[in-house]
PDB file of C-alpha atoms in Angstrom:
ATOM      1  CA  MET A 710       0.000   0.000   0.000  1.00  0.00           C
ATOM      2  CA  SER A 711       2.971   2.337   0.089  1.00  0.00           C
ATOM      3  CA  ALA A 712       3.187   2.696  -3.708  1.00  0.00           C
ATOM      4  CA  LEU A 713      -0.336   2.615  -5.167  1.00  0.00           C
ATOM      5  CA  ALA A 714      -3.864   1.490  -4.454  1.00  0.00           C
ATOM      6  CA  PHE A 715      -7.498   1.946  -5.506  1.00  0.00           C
ATOM      7  CA  ASN A 716     -10.838   1.400  -3.832  1.00  0.00           C
ATOM      8  CA  SER A 717     -14.320   0.186  -4.736  1.00  0.00           C
ATOM      9  CA  GLN A 718     -15.478   3.767  -5.412  1.00  0.00           C
ATOM     10  CA  GLY A 719     -13.180   4.064  -8.430  1.00  0.00           C
ATOM     11  CA  LEU A 720     -10.648   6.269  -6.654  1.00  0.00           C
ATOM     12  CA  GLY A 721      -6.968   5.460  -6.959  1.00  0.00           C
ATOM     13  CA  PHE A 722      -3.668   6.946  -5.975  1.00  0.00           C
ATOM     14  CA  SER A 723       0.051   6.548  -6.350  1.00  0.00           C
ATOM     15  CA  LEU A 724       2.716   8.002  -4.093  1.00  0.00           C
ATOM     16  CA  ASN A 725       6.183   9.545  -4.182  1.00  0.00           C
ATOM     17  CA  TRP A 726       8.466  10.367  -1.294  1.00  0.00           C
ATOM     18  CA  VAL A 727       9.411  14.018  -0.837  1.00  0.00           C
ATOM     19  CA  GLY A 728      11.458  15.432   2.039  1.00  0.00           C
ATOM     20  CA  PRO A 729      10.389  18.662   3.727  1.00  0.00           C
ATOM     21  CA  GLY A 730      13.481  18.589   5.964  1.00  0.00           C
ATOM     22  CA  THR A 731      11.639  18.677   9.312  1.00  0.00           C
ATOM     23  CA  CYS A 732       9.188  16.508  11.220  1.00  0.00           C
ATOM     24  CA  ASP A 733       6.140  17.616  13.192  1.00  0.00           C
ATOM     25  CA  VAL A 734       4.906  14.773  15.385  1.00  0.00           C
ATOM     26  CA  SER A 735       1.437  16.336  15.646  1.00  0.00           C
ATOM     27  CA  GLY A 736       0.806  15.345  12.010  1.00  0.00           C
ATOM     28  CA  LEU A 737       0.007  11.975  10.449  1.00  0.00           C
ATOM     29  CA  GLY A 738       2.483   9.613   8.831  1.00  0.00           C
ATOM     30  CA  ARG A 739       1.996   9.069   5.094  1.00  0.00           C
ATOM     31  CA  ASN A 740       0.959   5.422   5.420  1.00  0.00           C
ATOM     32  CA  PHE A 741      -1.891   6.396   7.758  1.00  0.00           C
ATOM     33  CA  VAL A 742      -3.045   8.913   5.152  1.00  0.00           C
ATOM     34  CA  SER A 743      -2.780   6.256   2.418  1.00  0.00           C
ATOM     35  CA  ARG A 744      -4.907   3.870   4.458  1.00  0.00           C
ATOM     36  CA  GLN A 745      -7.547   6.563   4.963  1.00  0.00           C
ATOM     37  CA  LEU A 746      -7.619   7.240   1.221  1.00  0.00           C
ATOM     38  CA  LEU A 747      -8.902   3.709   0.690  1.00  0.00           C
ATOM     39  CA  THR A 748     -12.044   4.612   2.654  1.00  0.00           C
ATOM     40  CA  ALA A 749     -12.852   7.761   0.633  1.00  0.00           C
ATOM     41  CA  GLN A 750     -16.349   7.737  -0.848  1.00  0.00           C
ATOM     42  CA  GLY A 751     -15.655  10.509  -3.348  1.00  0.00           C
ATOM     43  CA  TRP A 752     -13.167  12.991  -4.814  1.00  0.00           C
ATOM     44  CA  ASP A 753     -13.775  15.774  -2.288  1.00  0.00           C
ATOM     45  CA  GLU A 754     -13.369  13.415   0.649  1.00  0.00           C
ATOM     46  CA  ALA A 755     -10.131  12.042  -0.843  1.00  0.00           C
ATOM     47  CA  LYS A 756      -8.808  15.596  -1.269  1.00  0.00           C
ATOM     48  CA  SER A 757      -9.592  16.425   2.361  1.00  0.00           C
ATOM     49  CA  ILE A 758      -7.794  13.258   3.500  1.00  0.00           C
ATOM     50  CA  VAL A 759      -4.683  14.229   1.527  1.00  0.00           C
ATOM     51  CA  ALA A 760      -4.856  17.765   2.986  1.00  0.00           C
ATOM     52  CA  GLN A 761      -4.614  16.578   6.605  1.00  0.00           C
ATOM     53  CA  LYS A 762      -1.577  17.735   8.543  1.00  0.00           C
ATOM     54  CA  HIS A 763       1.374  15.411   7.885  1.00  0.00           C
ATOM     55  CA  ALA A 764       4.256  14.618  10.203  1.00  0.00           C
ATOM     56  CA  ALA A 765       6.583  15.279   7.281  1.00  0.00           C
ATOM     57  CA  GLY A 766       5.348  15.403   3.709  1.00  0.00           C
ATOM     58  CA  HIS A 767       4.423  13.369   0.700  1.00  0.00           C
ATOM     59  CA  ASN A 768       3.431  13.501  -2.965  1.00  0.00           C
ATOM     60  CA  TYR A 769       0.122  11.941  -4.046  1.00  0.00           C
ATOM     61  CA  GLN A 770      -1.332  11.419  -7.499  1.00  0.00           C
ATOM     62  CA  LEU A 771      -5.082  11.162  -6.928  1.00  0.00           C
ATOM     63  CA  LEU A 772      -7.096   9.496  -9.694  1.00  0.00           C
ATOM     64  CA  ASP A 773     -10.864   9.443 -10.206  1.00  0.00           C
ATOM     65  CA  PHE A 774     -11.658   6.676 -12.695  1.00  0.00           C
ATOM     66  CA  ALA A 775     -15.411   7.422 -12.827  1.00  0.00           C
ATOM     67  CA  HIS A 776     -14.950  11.096 -13.750  1.00  0.00           C
ATOM     68  CA  ARG A 777     -11.579  10.722 -15.535  1.00  0.00           C
ATOM     69  CA  ARG A 778      -9.615  13.267 -13.544  1.00  0.00           C
ATOM     70  CA  ILE A 779      -6.164  13.350 -11.958  1.00  0.00           C
ATOM     71  CA  SER A 780      -4.544  15.790  -9.562  1.00  0.00           C
ATOM     72  CA  ASN A 781      -1.036  15.882  -8.169  1.00  0.00           C
ATOM     73  CA  PHE A 782      -0.758  16.904  -4.509  1.00  0.00           C
ATOM     74  CA  GLU A 783       2.364  17.944  -2.674  1.00  0.00           C
ATOM     75  CA  VAL A 784       2.067  18.092   1.115  1.00  0.00           C
ATOM     76  CA  ALA A 785       4.487  19.454   3.721  1.00  0.00           C
ATOM     77  CA  HIS A 786       3.067  19.434   7.255  1.00  0.00           C
ATOM     78  CA  ASP A 787      -0.046  21.651   6.987  1.00  0.00           C
ATOM     79  CA  LYS A 788       0.746  23.090   3.539  1.00  0.00           C
ATOM     80  CA  VAL A 789      -0.842  21.529   0.436  1.00  0.00           C
ATOM     81  CA  SER A 790      -0.532  22.238  -3.270  1.00  0.00           C
ATOM     82  CA  GLU A 791      -2.844  20.744  -5.901  1.00  0.00           C
ATOM     83  CA  LYS A 792      -1.984  20.647  -9.598  1.00  0.00           C
ATOM     84  CA  VAL A 793      -4.778  19.474 -11.868  1.00  0.00           C
ATOM     85  CA  ILE A 794      -3.219  17.169 -14.446  1.00  0.00           C
ATOM     86  CA  ASP A 795      -4.423  17.986 -17.946  1.00  0.00           C
ATOM     87  CA  GLN A 796      -1.127  17.277 -19.714  1.00  0.00           C
ATOM     88  CA  ALA A 797       2.018  15.236 -19.101  1.00  0.00           C
ATOM     89  CA  PHE A 798       3.610  15.973 -15.721  1.00  0.00           C
ATOM     90  CA  PHE A 799       6.786  14.327 -14.406  1.00  0.00           C
ATOM     91  CA  HIS A 800       7.556  14.083 -10.677  1.00  0.00           C
ATOM     92  CA  ALA A 801      10.767  12.753  -9.142  1.00  0.00           C
ATOM     93  CA  ASN A 802      10.842  12.904  -5.332  1.00  0.00           C
ATOM     94  CA  GLN A 803      11.234  16.670  -5.128  1.00  0.00           C
ATOM     95  CA  TYR A 804       8.718  19.432  -4.398  1.00  0.00           C
ATOM     96  CA  GLN A 805       7.850  21.251  -7.616  1.00  0.00           C
ATOM     97  CA  THR A 806       4.566  23.070  -6.954  1.00  0.00           C
ATOM     98  CA  LEU A 807       4.859  23.769  -3.219  1.00  0.00           C
ATOM     99  CA  GLU A 808       7.475  26.122  -1.799  1.00  0.00           C
ATOM    100  CA  VAL A 809       9.229  24.157   0.975  1.00  0.00           C
ATOM    101  CA  PRO A 810      12.301  25.853   2.451  1.00  0.00           C
ATOM    102  CA  GLY A 811      14.966  23.339   3.448  1.00  0.00           C
ATOM    103  CA  GLN A 812      13.533  20.472   1.412  1.00  0.00           C
ATOM    104  CA  ILE A 813      15.771  17.462   0.999  1.00  0.00           C
ATOM    105  CA  THR A 814      16.876  17.039  -2.609  1.00  0.00           C
ATOM    106  CA  GLY A 815      19.221  14.563  -4.216  1.00  0.00           C
ATOM    107  CA  ASN A 816      21.246  14.129  -7.367  1.00  0.00           C
ATOM    108  CA  SER A 817      18.884  11.424  -8.595  1.00  0.00           C
ATOM    109  CA  SER A 818      15.852  13.739  -8.543  1.00  0.00           C
ATOM    110  CA  LEU A 819      17.753  16.622 -10.130  1.00  0.00           C
ATOM    111  CA  HIS A 820      19.088  14.390 -12.920  1.00  0.00           C
ATOM    112  CA  ARG A 821      15.753  12.651 -13.587  1.00  0.00           C
ATOM    113  CA  LEU A 822      13.857  15.969 -13.770  1.00  0.00           C
ATOM    114  CA  ALA A 823      16.503  17.396 -16.125  1.00  0.00           C
ATOM    115  CA  ARG A 824      16.385  14.296 -18.348  1.00  0.00           C
ATOM    116  CA  ALA A 825      12.562  14.353 -18.500  1.00  0.00           C
ATOM    117  CA  ARG A 826      12.712  17.977 -19.697  1.00  0.00           C
ATOM    118  CA  GLN A 827      15.025  16.887 -22.546  1.00  0.00           C
ATOM    119  CA  LEU A 828      12.606  14.245 -23.811  1.00  0.00           C
ATOM    120  CA  PRO A 829       9.594  14.875 -26.062  1.00  0.00           C
ATOM    121  CA  VAL A 830       6.376  15.471 -24.134  1.00  0.00           C
ATOM    122  CA  PRO A 831       4.499  12.144 -24.199  1.00  0.00           C
ATOM    123  CA  ARG A 832       1.085  12.196 -25.870  1.00  0.00           C
ATOM    124  CA  THR A 833       0.248   8.482 -25.625  1.00  0.00           C
ATOM    125  CA  ALA A 834       0.553   5.789 -22.986  1.00  0.00           C
ATOM    126  CA  ALA A 835       3.379   4.128 -24.957  1.00  0.00           C
ATOM    127  CA  GLU A 836       5.287   7.431 -25.115  1.00  0.00           C
ATOM    128  CA  ALA A 837       4.832   7.931 -21.349  1.00  0.00           C
ATOM    129  CA  LEU A 838       6.235   4.442 -20.747  1.00  0.00           C
ATOM    130  CA  GLU A 839       9.224   5.363 -22.950  1.00  0.00           C
ATOM    131  CA  VAL A 840       9.976   8.310 -20.648  1.00  0.00           C
ATOM    132  CA  LEU A 841       9.565   6.174 -17.522  1.00  0.00           C
ATOM    133  CA  GLY A 842      11.951   3.583 -18.984  1.00  0.00           C
ATOM    134  CA  ASP A 843      14.660   6.035 -20.063  1.00  0.00           C
ATOM    135  CA  GLN A 844      18.222   5.128 -19.028  1.00  0.00           C
ATOM    136  CA  GLN A 845      20.331   7.562 -21.068  1.00  0.00           C
ATOM    137  CA  ASP A 846      21.687   9.348 -17.988  1.00  0.00           C
ATOM    138  CA  HIS A 847      23.922   6.496 -16.843  1.00  0.00           C
ATOM    139  CA  ALA A 848      24.715   8.019 -13.435  1.00  0.00           C
ATOM    140  CA  TYR A 849      21.086   8.767 -12.468  1.00  0.00           C
ATOM    141  CA  PRO A 850      18.639   7.253 -14.984  1.00  0.00           C
ATOM    142  CA  ILE A 851      14.886   7.658 -14.779  1.00  0.00           C
ATOM    143  CA  PHE A 852      14.485   3.861 -14.634  1.00  0.00           C
ATOM    144  CA  HIS A 853      16.758   1.931 -12.260  1.00  0.00           C
ATOM    145  CA  ASP A 854      17.391  -1.799 -12.737  1.00  0.00           C
ATOM    146  CA  GLN A 855      20.259  -4.305 -13.027  1.00  0.00           C
ATOM    147  CA  LEU A 856      21.214  -2.961 -16.456  1.00  0.00           C
ATOM    148  CA  SER A 857      21.372   0.637 -15.252  1.00  0.00           C
ATOM    149  CA  HIS A 858      23.548  -0.379 -12.308  1.00  0.00           C
ATOM    150  CA  ARG A 859      25.920  -2.296 -14.598  1.00  0.00           C
ATOM    151  CA  LEU A 860      26.182   0.891 -16.698  1.00  0.00           C
ATOM    152  CA  GLY A 861      27.136   3.063 -13.713  1.00  0.00           C
ATOM    153  CA  ASP A 862      23.854   3.933 -11.953  1.00  0.00           C
ATOM    154  CA  GLN A 863      24.742   5.581  -8.629  1.00  0.00           C
ATOM    155  CA  SER A 864      21.259   5.674  -7.184  1.00  0.00           C
ATOM    156  CA  ASP A 865      18.360   3.491  -6.121  1.00  0.00           C
ATOM    157  CA  TRP A 866      16.180   0.842  -7.745  1.00  0.00           C
ATOM    158  CA  THR A 867      12.787   1.312  -9.399  1.00  0.00           C
ATOM    159  CA  LEU A 868      10.354  -0.798  -7.371  1.00  0.00           C
ATOM    160  CA  ALA A 869       7.461  -0.716  -9.823  1.00  0.00           C
ATOM    161  CA  SER A 870       6.174   1.084 -12.894  1.00  0.00           C
ATOM    162  CA  VAL A 871       2.423   1.312 -13.278  1.00  0.00           C
ATOM    163  CA  LEU A 872       0.157   2.603 -16.034  1.00  0.00           C
ATOM    164  CA  PHE A 873      -3.246   3.936 -14.929  1.00  0.00           C
ATOM    165  CA  ASP A 874      -5.769   3.853 -17.784  1.00  0.00           C
ATOM    166  CA  LEU A 875      -8.751   5.905 -16.629  1.00  0.00           C
ATOM    167  CA  GLN A 876     -10.621   5.378 -19.902  1.00  0.00           C
ATOM    168  CA  GLU A 877     -10.520   1.580 -19.599  1.00  0.00           C
ATOM    169  CA  GLY A 878     -10.672   1.442 -15.780  1.00  0.00           C
ATOM    170  CA  ARG A 879      -7.444  -0.496 -15.648  1.00  0.00           C
ATOM    171  CA  VAL A 880      -4.159  -0.475 -13.731  1.00  0.00           C
ATOM    172  CA  ASP A 881      -1.261  -2.218 -15.482  1.00  0.00           C
ATOM    173  CA  LEU A 882       1.728  -3.263 -13.397  1.00  0.00           C
ATOM    174  CA  MET A 883       4.637  -3.344 -15.827  1.00  0.00           C
ATOM    175  CA  ALA A 884       7.237  -6.134 -15.905  1.00  0.00           C
ATOM    176  CA  GLY A 885      10.816  -4.920 -16.126  1.00  0.00           C
ATOM    177  CA  ASN A 886      11.567  -1.737 -18.033  1.00  0.00           C
ATOM    178  CA  PRO A 887       8.219  -0.081 -18.846  1.00  0.00           C
ATOM    179  CA  LYS A 888       9.410   1.082 -22.275  1.00  0.00           C
ATOM    180  CA  ASP A 889       9.212  -2.587 -23.352  1.00  0.00           C
ATOM    181  CA  GLY A 890       5.442  -2.484 -22.766  1.00  0.00           C
ATOM    182  CA  VAL A 891       5.254  -5.867 -21.005  1.00  0.00           C
ATOM    183  CA  VAL A 892       2.399  -6.055 -18.500  1.00  0.00           C
ATOM    184  CA  GLN A 893       3.002  -8.312 -15.525  1.00  0.00           C
ATOM    185  CA  ARG A 894      -0.474  -7.961 -14.049  1.00  0.00           C
ATOM    186  CA  THR A 895      -3.653  -6.022 -14.768  1.00  0.00           C
ATOM    187  CA  PHE A 896      -6.172  -4.825 -12.190  1.00  0.00           C
ATOM    188  CA  GLN A 897      -9.693  -3.711 -13.105  1.00  0.00           C
ATOM    189  CA  VAL A 898     -10.900  -0.658 -11.199  1.00  0.00           C
ATOM    190  CA  PRO A 899     -14.610  -0.145 -10.541  1.00  0.00           C
ATOM    191  CA  LYS A 900     -15.706   2.996 -12.405  1.00  0.00           C
ATOM    192  CA  GLN A 901     -19.186   3.057 -10.913  1.00  0.00           C
ATOM    193  CA  ARG A 902     -20.084   3.488  -7.286  1.00  0.00           C
ATOM    194  CA  THR A 903     -20.460   0.059  -5.688  1.00  0.00           C
ATOM    195  CA  GLU A 904     -21.075  -1.269  -2.205  1.00  0.00           C
ATOM    196  CA  HIS A 905     -18.360  -0.336   0.284  1.00  0.00           C
ATOM    197  CA  ILE A 906     -15.911  -3.147   0.895  1.00  0.00           C
ATOM    198  CA  VAL A 907     -14.273  -3.255   4.338  1.00  0.00           C
ATOM    199  CA  VAL A 908     -10.670  -4.496   4.434  1.00  0.00           C
TER     200      VAL A 908
END
């Protein structure tokens, strides 16, 4: 649940770590917020859950499959920024829409954001997967795997690449490098309101 999830109301989300640089223990941890998102009955409730005070901060991509809308949220303690996604938007573990003095940044984020700006803006799902699978920056590629580390990758590992298809109500978990287009597993997301399922 710390990477992506969706519920029976057709609401989904994915997550990225961001570092505000300080911790406020009166706020919630991001995994508690993620768990609450699974109980949201609608878009407005999901937005209010994301906007709760956080102990640190986080980045959420909130998806509404029934109404085909996406917003990117950056949270730092009690500050929240929402960016409605109506075109390609690339995020790499660094605040971009919320001013956060003292945020923790790293070479990997700086390199990945710079590389994404060099690439053509994706207009299709296949083009978006090409960007997510890019490994041209050998020191800090967008996609991290065994090949990138053999070529000199100095950073982390990509845990998962996922394609959310709001039109088809589908979540595709990609196998290996997403630019290859190989789907490991597909999940169908309810696009209509259904009975609440308790987990």
